Coordinates of C-alpha atoms in Angstrom, one line a residue:
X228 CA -11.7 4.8 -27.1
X229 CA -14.1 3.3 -24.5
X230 CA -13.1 0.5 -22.5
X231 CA -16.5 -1.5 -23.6
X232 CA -15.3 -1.3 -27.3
X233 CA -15.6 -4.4 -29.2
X234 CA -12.4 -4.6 -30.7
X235 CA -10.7 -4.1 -27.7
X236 CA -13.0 -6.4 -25.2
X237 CA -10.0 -9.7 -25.9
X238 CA -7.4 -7.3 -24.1
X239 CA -9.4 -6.3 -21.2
X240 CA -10.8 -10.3 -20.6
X241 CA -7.8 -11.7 -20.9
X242 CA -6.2 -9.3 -18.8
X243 CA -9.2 -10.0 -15.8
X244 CA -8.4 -13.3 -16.3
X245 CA -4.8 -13.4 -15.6
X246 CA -5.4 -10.3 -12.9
X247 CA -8.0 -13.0 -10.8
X248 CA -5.5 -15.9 -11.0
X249 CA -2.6 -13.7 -10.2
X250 CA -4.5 -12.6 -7.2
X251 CA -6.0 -16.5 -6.0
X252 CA -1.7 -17.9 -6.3
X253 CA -0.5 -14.7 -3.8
X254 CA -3.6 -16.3 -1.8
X255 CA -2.2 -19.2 -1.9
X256 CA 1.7 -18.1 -1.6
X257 CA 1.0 -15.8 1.6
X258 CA 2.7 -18.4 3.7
X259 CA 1.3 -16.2 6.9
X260 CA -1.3 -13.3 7.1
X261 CA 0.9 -9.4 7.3
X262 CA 0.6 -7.8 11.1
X263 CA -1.8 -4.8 9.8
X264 CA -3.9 -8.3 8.2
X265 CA -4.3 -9.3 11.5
X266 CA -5.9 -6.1 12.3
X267 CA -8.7 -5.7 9.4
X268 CA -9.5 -9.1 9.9
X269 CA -9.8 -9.4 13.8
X270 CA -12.0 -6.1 13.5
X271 CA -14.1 -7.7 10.9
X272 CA -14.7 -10.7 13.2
X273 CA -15.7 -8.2 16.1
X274 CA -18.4 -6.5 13.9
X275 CA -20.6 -10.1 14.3
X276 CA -20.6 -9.8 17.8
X277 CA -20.1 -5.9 19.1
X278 CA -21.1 -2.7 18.0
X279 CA -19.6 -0.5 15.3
X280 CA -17.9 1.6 17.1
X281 CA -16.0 -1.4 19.4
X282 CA -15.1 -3.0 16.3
X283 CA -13.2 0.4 15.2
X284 CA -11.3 0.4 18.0
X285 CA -10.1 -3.0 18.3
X286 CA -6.7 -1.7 16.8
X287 CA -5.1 1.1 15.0
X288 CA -5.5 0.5 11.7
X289 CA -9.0 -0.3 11.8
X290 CA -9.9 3.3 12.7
X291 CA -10.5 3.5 9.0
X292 CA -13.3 0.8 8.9
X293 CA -14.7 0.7 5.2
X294 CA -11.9 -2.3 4.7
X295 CA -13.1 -3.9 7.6
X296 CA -17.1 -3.8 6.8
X297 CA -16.0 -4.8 3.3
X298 CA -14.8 -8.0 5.0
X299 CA -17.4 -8.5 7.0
X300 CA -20.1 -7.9 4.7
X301 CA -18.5 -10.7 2.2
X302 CA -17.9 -13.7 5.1
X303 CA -21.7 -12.8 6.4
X304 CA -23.3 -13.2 2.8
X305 CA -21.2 -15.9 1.2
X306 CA -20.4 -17.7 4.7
X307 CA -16.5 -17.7 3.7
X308 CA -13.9 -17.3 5.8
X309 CA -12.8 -13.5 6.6
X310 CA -9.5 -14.5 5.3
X311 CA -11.5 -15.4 2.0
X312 CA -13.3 -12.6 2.4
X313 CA -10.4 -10.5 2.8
X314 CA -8.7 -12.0 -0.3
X315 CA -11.6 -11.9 -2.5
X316 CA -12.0 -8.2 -1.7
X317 CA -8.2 -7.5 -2.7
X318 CA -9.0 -9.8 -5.8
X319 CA -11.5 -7.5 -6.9
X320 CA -9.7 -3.9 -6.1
X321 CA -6.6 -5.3 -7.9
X322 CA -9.0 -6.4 -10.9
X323 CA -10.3 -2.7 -11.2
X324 CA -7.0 -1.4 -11.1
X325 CA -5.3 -3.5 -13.6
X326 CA -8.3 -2.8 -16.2
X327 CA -8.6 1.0 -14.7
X328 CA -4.4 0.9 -15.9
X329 CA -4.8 0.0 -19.4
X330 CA -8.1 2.3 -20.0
X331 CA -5.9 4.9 -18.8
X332 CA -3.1 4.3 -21.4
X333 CA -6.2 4.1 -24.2
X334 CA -6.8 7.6 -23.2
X335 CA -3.2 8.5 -23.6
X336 CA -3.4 7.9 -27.0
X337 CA -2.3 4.2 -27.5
X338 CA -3.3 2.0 -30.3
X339 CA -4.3 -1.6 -30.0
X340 CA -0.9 -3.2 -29.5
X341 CA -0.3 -0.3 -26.9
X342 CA -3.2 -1.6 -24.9
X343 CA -1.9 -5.4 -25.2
X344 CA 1.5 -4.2 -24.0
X345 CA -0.6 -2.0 -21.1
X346 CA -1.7 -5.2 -20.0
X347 CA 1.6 -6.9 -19.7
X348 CA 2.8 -4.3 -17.7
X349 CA 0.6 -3.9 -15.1
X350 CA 0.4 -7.6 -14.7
X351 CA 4.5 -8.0 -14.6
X352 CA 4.8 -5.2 -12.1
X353 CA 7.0 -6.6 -9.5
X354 CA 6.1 -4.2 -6.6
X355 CA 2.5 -4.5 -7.6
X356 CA 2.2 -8.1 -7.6
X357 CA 4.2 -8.8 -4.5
X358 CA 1.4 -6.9 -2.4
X359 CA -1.3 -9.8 -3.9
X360 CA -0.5 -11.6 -1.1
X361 CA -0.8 -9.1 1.7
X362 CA -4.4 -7.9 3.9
X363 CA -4.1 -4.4 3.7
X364 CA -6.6 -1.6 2.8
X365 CA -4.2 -0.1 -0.2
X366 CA -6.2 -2.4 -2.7
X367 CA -9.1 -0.4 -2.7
X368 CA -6.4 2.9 -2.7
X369 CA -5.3 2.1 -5.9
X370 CA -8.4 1.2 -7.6
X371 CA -10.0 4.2 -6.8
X372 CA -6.9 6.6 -7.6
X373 CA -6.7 5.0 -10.5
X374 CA -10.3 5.7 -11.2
X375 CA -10.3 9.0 -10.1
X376 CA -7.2 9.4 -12.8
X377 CA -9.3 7.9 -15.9
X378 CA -12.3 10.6 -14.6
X379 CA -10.2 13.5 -14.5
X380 CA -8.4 13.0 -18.0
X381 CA -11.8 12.4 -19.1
X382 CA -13.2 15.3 -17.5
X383 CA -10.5 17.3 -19.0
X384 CA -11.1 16.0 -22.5
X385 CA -14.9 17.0 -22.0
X386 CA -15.5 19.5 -19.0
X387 CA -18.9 18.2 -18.2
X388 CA -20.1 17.6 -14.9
X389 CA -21.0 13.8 -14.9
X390 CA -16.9 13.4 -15.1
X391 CA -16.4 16.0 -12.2
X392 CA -19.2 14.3 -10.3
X393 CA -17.4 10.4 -10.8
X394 CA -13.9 12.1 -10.0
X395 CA -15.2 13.6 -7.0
X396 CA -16.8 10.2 -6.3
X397 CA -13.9 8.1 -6.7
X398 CA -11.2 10.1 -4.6
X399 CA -13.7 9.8 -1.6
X400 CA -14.1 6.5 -1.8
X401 CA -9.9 6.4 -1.9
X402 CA -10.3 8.5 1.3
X403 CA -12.0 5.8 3.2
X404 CA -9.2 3.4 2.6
X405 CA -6.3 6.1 2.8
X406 CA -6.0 9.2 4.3
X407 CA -3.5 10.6 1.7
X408 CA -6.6 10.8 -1.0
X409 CA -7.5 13.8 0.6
X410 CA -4.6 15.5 -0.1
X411 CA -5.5 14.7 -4.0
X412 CA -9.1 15.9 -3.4
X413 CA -7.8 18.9 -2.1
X414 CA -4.5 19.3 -4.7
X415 CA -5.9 18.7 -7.8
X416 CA -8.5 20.9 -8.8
X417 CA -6.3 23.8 -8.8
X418 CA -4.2 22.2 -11.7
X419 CA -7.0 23.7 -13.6
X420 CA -5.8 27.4 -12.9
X421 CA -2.5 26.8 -14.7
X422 CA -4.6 25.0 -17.9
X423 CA -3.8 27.9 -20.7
X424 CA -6.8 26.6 -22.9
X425 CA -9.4 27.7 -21.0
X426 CA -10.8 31.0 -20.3
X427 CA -11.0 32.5 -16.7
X428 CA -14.9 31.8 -17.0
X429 CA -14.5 28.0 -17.9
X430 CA -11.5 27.7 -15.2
X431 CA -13.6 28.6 -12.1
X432 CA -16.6 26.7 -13.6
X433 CA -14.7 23.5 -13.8
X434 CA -12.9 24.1 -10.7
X435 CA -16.7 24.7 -8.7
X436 CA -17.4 21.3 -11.0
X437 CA -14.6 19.5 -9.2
X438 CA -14.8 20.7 -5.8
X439 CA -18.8 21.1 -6.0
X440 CA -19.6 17.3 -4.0
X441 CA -16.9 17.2 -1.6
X442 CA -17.6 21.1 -0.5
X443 CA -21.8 19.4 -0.5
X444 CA -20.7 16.5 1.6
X445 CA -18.8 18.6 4.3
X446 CA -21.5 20.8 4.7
X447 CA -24.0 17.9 5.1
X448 CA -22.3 16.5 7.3
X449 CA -21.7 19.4 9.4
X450 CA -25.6 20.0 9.3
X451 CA -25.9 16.6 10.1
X452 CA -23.6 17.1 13.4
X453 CA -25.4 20.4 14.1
X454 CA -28.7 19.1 14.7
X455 CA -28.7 16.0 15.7
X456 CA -25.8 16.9 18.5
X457 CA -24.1 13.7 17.4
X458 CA -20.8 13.2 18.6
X459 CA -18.3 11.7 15.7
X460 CA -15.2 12.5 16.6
X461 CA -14.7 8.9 17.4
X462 CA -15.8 7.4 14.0
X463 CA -13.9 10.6 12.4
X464 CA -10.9 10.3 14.4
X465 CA -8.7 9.7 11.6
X466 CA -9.8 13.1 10.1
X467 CA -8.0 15.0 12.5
X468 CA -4.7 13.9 11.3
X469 CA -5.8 16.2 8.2
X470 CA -6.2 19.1 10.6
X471 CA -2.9 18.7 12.4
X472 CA -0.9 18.7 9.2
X473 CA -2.4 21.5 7.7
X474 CA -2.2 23.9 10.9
X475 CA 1.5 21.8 12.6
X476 CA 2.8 20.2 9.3
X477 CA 5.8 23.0 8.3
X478 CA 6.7 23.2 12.1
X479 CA 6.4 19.6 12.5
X480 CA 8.5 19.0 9.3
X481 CA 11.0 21.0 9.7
X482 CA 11.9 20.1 13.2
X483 CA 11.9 16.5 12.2
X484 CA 14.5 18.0 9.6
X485 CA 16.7 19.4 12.1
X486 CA 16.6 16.9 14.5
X487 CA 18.0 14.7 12.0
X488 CA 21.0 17.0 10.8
X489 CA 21.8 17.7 14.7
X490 CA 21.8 13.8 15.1
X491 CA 24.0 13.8 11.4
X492 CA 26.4 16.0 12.2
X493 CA 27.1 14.9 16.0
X494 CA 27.4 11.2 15.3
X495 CA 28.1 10.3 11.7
X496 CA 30.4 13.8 10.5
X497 CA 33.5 14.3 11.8
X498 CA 33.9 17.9 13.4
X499 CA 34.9 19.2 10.3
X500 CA 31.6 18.3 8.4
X501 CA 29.2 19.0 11.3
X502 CA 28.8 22.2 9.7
X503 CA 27.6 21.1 6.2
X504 CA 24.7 18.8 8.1
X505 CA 21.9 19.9 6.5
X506 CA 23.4 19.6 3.6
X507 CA 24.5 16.6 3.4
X508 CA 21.3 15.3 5.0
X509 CA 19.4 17.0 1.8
X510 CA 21.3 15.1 -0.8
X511 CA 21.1 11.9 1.1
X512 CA 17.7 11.6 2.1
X513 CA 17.5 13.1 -2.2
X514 CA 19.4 10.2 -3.6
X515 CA 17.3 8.1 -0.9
X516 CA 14.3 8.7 -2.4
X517 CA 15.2 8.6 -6.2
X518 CA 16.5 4.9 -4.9
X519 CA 13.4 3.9 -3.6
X520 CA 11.5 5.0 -6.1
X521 CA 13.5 3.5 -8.7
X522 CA 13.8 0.0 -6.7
X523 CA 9.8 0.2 -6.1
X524 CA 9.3 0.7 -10.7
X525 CA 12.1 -1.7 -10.9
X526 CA 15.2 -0.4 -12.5
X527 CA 13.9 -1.5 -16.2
X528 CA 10.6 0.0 -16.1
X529 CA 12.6 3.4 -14.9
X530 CA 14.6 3.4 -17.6
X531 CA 12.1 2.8 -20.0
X532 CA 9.9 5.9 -18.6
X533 CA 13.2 8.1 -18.7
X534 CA 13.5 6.5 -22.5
X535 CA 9.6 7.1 -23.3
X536 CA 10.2 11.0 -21.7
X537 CA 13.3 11.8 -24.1
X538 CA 11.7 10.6 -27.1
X539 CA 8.7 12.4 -26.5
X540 CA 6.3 9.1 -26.9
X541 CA 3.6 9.4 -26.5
X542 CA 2.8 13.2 -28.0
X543 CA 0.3 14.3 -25.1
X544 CA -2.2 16.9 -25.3
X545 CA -1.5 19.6 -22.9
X546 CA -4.6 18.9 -20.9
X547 CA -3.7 15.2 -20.5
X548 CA 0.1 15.7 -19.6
X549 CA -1.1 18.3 -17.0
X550 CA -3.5 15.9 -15.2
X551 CA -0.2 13.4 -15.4
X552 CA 2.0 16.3 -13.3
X553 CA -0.2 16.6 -11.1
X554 CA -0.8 13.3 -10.0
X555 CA 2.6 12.7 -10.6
X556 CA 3.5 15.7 -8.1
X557 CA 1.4 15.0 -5.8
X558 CA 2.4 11.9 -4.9
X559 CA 5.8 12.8 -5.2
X560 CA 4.9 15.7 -2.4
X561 CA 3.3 13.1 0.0
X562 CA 5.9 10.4 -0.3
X563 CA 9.0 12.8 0.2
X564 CA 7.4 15.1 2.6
X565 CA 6.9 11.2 4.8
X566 CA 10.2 10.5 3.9
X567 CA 12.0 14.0 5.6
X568 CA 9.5 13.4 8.5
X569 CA 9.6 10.0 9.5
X570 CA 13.2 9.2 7.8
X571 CA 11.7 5.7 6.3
X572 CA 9.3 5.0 3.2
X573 CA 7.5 2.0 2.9
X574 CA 7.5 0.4 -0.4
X575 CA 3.8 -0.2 -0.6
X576 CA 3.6 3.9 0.2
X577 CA 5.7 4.3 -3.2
X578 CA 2.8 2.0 -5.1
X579 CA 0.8 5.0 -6.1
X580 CA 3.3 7.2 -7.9
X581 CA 4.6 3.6 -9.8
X582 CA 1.2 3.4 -11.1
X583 CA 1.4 6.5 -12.8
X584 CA 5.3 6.1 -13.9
X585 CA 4.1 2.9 -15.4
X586 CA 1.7 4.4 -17.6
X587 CA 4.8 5.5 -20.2
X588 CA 6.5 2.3 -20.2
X589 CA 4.1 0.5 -23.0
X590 CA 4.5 3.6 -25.1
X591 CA 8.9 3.0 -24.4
X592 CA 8.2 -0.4 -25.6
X593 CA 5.8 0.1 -28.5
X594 CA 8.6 2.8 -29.4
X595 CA 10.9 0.1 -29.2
X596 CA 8.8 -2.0 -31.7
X597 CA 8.1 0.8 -34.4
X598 CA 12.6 1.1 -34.3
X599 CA 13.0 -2.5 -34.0
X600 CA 15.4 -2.2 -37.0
X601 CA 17.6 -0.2 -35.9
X602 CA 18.6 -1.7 -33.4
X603 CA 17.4 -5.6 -33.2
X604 CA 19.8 -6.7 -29.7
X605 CA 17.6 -3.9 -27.8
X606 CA 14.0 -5.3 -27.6
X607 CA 14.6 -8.9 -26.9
X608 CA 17.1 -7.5 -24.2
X609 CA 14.6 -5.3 -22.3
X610 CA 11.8 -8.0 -22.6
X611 CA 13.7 -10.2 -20.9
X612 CA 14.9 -7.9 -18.3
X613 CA 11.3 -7.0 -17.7
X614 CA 10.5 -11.3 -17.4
X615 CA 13.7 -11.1 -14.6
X616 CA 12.4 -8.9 -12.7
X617 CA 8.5 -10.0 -12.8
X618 CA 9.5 -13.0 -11.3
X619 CA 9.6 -11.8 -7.4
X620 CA 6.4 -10.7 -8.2
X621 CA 4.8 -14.4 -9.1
X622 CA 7.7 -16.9 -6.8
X623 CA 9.0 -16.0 -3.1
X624 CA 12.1 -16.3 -2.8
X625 CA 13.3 -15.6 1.3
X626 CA 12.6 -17.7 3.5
X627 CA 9.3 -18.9 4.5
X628 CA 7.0 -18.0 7.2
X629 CA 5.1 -20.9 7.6
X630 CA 6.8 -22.0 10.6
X631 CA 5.0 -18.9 12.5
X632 CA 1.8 -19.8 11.6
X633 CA 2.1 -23.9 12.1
X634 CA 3.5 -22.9 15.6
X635 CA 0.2 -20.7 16.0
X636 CA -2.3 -23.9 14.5
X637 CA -0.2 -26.2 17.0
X638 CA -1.4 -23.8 20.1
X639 CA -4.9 -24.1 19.1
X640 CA -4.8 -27.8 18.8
X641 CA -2.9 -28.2 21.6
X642 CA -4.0 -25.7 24.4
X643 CA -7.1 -25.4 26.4
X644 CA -9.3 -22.5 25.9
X645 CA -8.1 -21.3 29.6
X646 CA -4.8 -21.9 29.2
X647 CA -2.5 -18.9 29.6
X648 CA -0.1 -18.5 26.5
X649 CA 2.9 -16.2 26.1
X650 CA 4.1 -14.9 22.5
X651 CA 6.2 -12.1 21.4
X652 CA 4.9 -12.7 18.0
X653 CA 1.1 -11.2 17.4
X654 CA 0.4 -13.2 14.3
X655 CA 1.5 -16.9 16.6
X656 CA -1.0 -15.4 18.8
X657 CA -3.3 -14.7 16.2
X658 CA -3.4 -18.2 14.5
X659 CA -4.1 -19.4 18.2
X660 CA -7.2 -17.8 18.9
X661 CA -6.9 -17.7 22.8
X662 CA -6.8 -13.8 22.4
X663 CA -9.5 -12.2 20.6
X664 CA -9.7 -8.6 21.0
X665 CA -6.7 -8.2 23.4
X666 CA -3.8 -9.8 20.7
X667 CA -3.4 -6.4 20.4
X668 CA -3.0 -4.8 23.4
X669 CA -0.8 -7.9 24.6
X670 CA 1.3 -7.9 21.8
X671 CA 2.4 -4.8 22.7
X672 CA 3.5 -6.1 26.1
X673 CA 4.8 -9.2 25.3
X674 CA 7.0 -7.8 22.8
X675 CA 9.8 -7.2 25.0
X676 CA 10.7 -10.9 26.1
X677 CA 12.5 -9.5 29.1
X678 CA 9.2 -10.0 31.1
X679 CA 10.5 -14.3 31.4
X680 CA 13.2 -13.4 32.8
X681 CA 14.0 -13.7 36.7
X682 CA 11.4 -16.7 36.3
X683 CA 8.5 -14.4 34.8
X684 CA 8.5 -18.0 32.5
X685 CA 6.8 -19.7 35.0
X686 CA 3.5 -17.1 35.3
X687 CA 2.6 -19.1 31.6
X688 CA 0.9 -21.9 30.7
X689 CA 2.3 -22.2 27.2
X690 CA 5.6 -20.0 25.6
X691 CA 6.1 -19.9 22.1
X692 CA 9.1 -17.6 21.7
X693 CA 9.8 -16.4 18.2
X694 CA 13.4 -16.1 17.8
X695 CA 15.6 -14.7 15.3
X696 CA 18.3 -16.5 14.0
X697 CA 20.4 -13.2 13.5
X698 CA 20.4 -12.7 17.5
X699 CA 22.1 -15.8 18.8
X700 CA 23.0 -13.9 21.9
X701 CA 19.9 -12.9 22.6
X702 CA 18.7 -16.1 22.0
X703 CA 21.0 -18.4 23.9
X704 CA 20.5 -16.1 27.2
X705 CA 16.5 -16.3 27.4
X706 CA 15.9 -20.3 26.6
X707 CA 18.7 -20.6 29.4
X708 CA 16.6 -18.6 31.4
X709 CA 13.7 -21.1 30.4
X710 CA 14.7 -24.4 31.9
X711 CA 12.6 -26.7 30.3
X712 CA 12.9 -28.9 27.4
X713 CA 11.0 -27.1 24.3
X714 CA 7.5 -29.5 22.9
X715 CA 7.9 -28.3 19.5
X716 CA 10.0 -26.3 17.6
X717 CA 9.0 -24.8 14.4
X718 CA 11.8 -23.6 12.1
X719 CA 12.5 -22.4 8.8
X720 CA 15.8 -23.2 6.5
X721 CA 17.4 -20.0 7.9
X722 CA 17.2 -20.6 11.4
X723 CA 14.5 -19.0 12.5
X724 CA 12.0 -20.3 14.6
X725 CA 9.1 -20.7 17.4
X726 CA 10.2 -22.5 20.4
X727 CA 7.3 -23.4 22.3
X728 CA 7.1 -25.0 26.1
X729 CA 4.7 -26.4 28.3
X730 CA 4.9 -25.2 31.9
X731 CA 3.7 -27.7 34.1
X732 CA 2.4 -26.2 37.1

């Protein structure tokens, strides 16, 4: 079934459609741009005014600079704003993976309905839709994992070379945005080894298919290094965390392992226990991950995947459940392997693997449908579970951020381009702009707010001190160190808020 099939184009418009507005209201409802936002979009500004490699180095993050340039390319043609820019951009990604989703589920087998139900499950995915609103470099991830999922099944379906070639394509382009898409490019191919249809011959020919560009691009530009004695280890820096986990990553997972069961069994376990530590740390940081996983789905879309598995819907061919697995495991070895290391998972990290889960749940529903019958309660039920838990997605419900960034908007207005401003919050100093390239570097030091102590205050023109309404302590004993009466406060319902002062000198 191909995506540009007449019958079908109503699903996939109608799903764009909903996909752009959903992206312009998280837009609108991102109360304050996300701290890795602040990144992108600073280094995009810096590519109008200093070189490439400055603007790559303005921060972390932007080490990986095909976001960035995206960015800057947009505001410089259309003369938007970068946060426009930045938007639009995430717009777009999210729009190729939300029609890459349901082109996937038409090659899984699904009829029409399937596809209509595709679409209102990729565009009432909680986890997926709470991102909308966030400046981060996964948008362009997604689409291209996705893409590089439809290629493969396709590829598999066909073993010709054009598919192999787009695959290829797609997971390098997911490279530039994250570094884990060359653990796919390097993972995947070998699924076809364990592919019983084929012969040995057609195996290693479409394995050389799959592996024959990115094998090409590393020797060109090896060649490229060679002889023009260019240096890029600075514009290929990120490459190199590649290269560490492949020669350190055991050692370095495995001690990460064992630190944590010392630290388990000396100051959680009783004496007793101690003993059982690595145990115990296995089937905790085991139920862990199962929890954030099934948090990230949502708990309805889980158990309609584990429902879709034990009925056996859809009936796969081997080829396309094999390219499912793998994608599946995968991910599965890249989130938990984080997870032992670093003993925290982002949610956003766990986006990947949903997007495959997901790909079962129209089939659980459709199922659902073809038995309605049976049992009548069970359908309307698990629709409206679904509409409960789409709504974080679409509404925010904590409490807002505004305050930080009308506390930011307040400094610009309010203080002279000279003026020396302390904030232990980057993105206040971000909606200033009295920082440019060194919010970074700064918000690194200011972050500890013991430097206004023992009248460190009084080396500032302006303080705007975010505090956190959870540490009233903490609080009360540095705005008693501050004696002077605050010129704004900005606060949200809960409490917290930017105090800011004016030091007269």
């Amino acid at each position: 079934m191909s995506m540009t099939t007449s019958r079908n184009y109503i699903i996939y418009l109608l799903a764009a459609l909903v996909s752009v507005f959903l992206s312009y209201d998280g837009s609108l409802r991102g109360a304050v741009i996300n701290p890795d936002g602040l990144c992108y979009l600073q280094s995009a500004e810096a590519m109008t005014t200093a070189d490439f490699h400055t603007a790559m180095n303005v921060c972390g993050q932007a080490q990986w600079p095909l976001y960035s340039m995206l960015i800057y390319g947009l505001a410089a043609v259309t003369k938007i704003s970068y946060i426009s820019a930045a938007f639009t951009v995430n717009g777009l990604f999210t729009l190729i993976s939300v029609l890459t989703f349901i082109y996937i589920v038409s090659l899984m087998g699904a009829n029409r309905r399937t596809l209509w139900l595709a679409a209102v499950v990729i565009l009432m995915a909680h986890e997926f839709n709470s991102v909308r609103e966030y400046v981060i470099r996964d948008h362009g991830f997604w689409a291209f994992y996705l893409l590089s999922l439809a290629f493969m099944l396709r590829f598999y379906a066909k073993l010709n070379v054009v598919n192999a070639f787009m695959w290829s394509v797609s997971m390098m382009i997911a490279i530039l945005f994250r570094i884990e898409g060359a653990v796919f490019l390097l993972l995947l191919p070998l699924a076809v080894w364990i592919y019983n249809e084929l012969t040995f011959t057609q195996k290693l020919k479409a394995f050389l298919q799959l592996y024959l560009l990115p094998i090409l691009t590393v020797v060109a530009v090896f060649a490229y290094v060679k002889y023009t004695a260019t240096d890029v280890t600075a514009h290929l820096s990120r490459l190199s965390e590649i290269q560490f986990h492949l020669l350190h990553g055991v050692n370095k997972l495995i001690e990460s392992y064992q630190a944590s069961a010392n630290a388990l069994g000396q100051h959680v376990l009783s004496v007793f226990a101690a003993r059982d530590a690595n145990y115990v740390l296995f089937l905790l940081l085991s139920v862990w991950y199962v929890a954030l996983v099934l948090t990230n789905l949502s708990i309805i879309y889980g158990l309609l995947v584990l429902y879709a598995w034990i009925k056996k819907t859809p009936k796969l061919s081997c080829a396309v459940l094999l390219v499912l697995m793998s994608y599946l495991l995968v991910n599965v070895i890249i989130t938990s392997l984080f997870l032992v290391e670093n003993m925290f998972l982002s949610k956003r990290y766990l986006i990947a693997l949903s997007l495959i889960l997901m790909l079962w749940v129209p089939f659980a529903i459709e199922y659902l449908i073809q038995h309605f019958q049976q049992r009548k309660w069970l359908l309307p039920l698990v629709a409206f579970l679904i509409f409960i838990s789409s709504l974080g997605g679409f509404f925010n419900f904590g409490y807002s951020k505004a305050y930080i960034r009308h506390s930011g908007e307040w400094l610009a207005e309010h203080a002279n381009k000279e003026a020396h401003i302390y904030s232990n919050d980057p993105q206040v100093m971000y909606y200033s702009h009295h920082f440019g390239n060194d919010i970074f570097v700064l918000a690194h030091n200011y972050s500890d707010i013991s430097i206004l102590e023992q009248g460190g205050w009084k080396k500032f023109d302006f303080i705007a001190l975010h505090l956190d309404s959870k540490e009233k302590e903490k609080n009360a004993r540095i705005t008693t160190e501050i004696a002077l009466t605050p010129v704004h406060v900005f606060a949200n319902k809960r409490g917290d808020q930017v105090i800011i002062y004016q030091v007269k000198h």
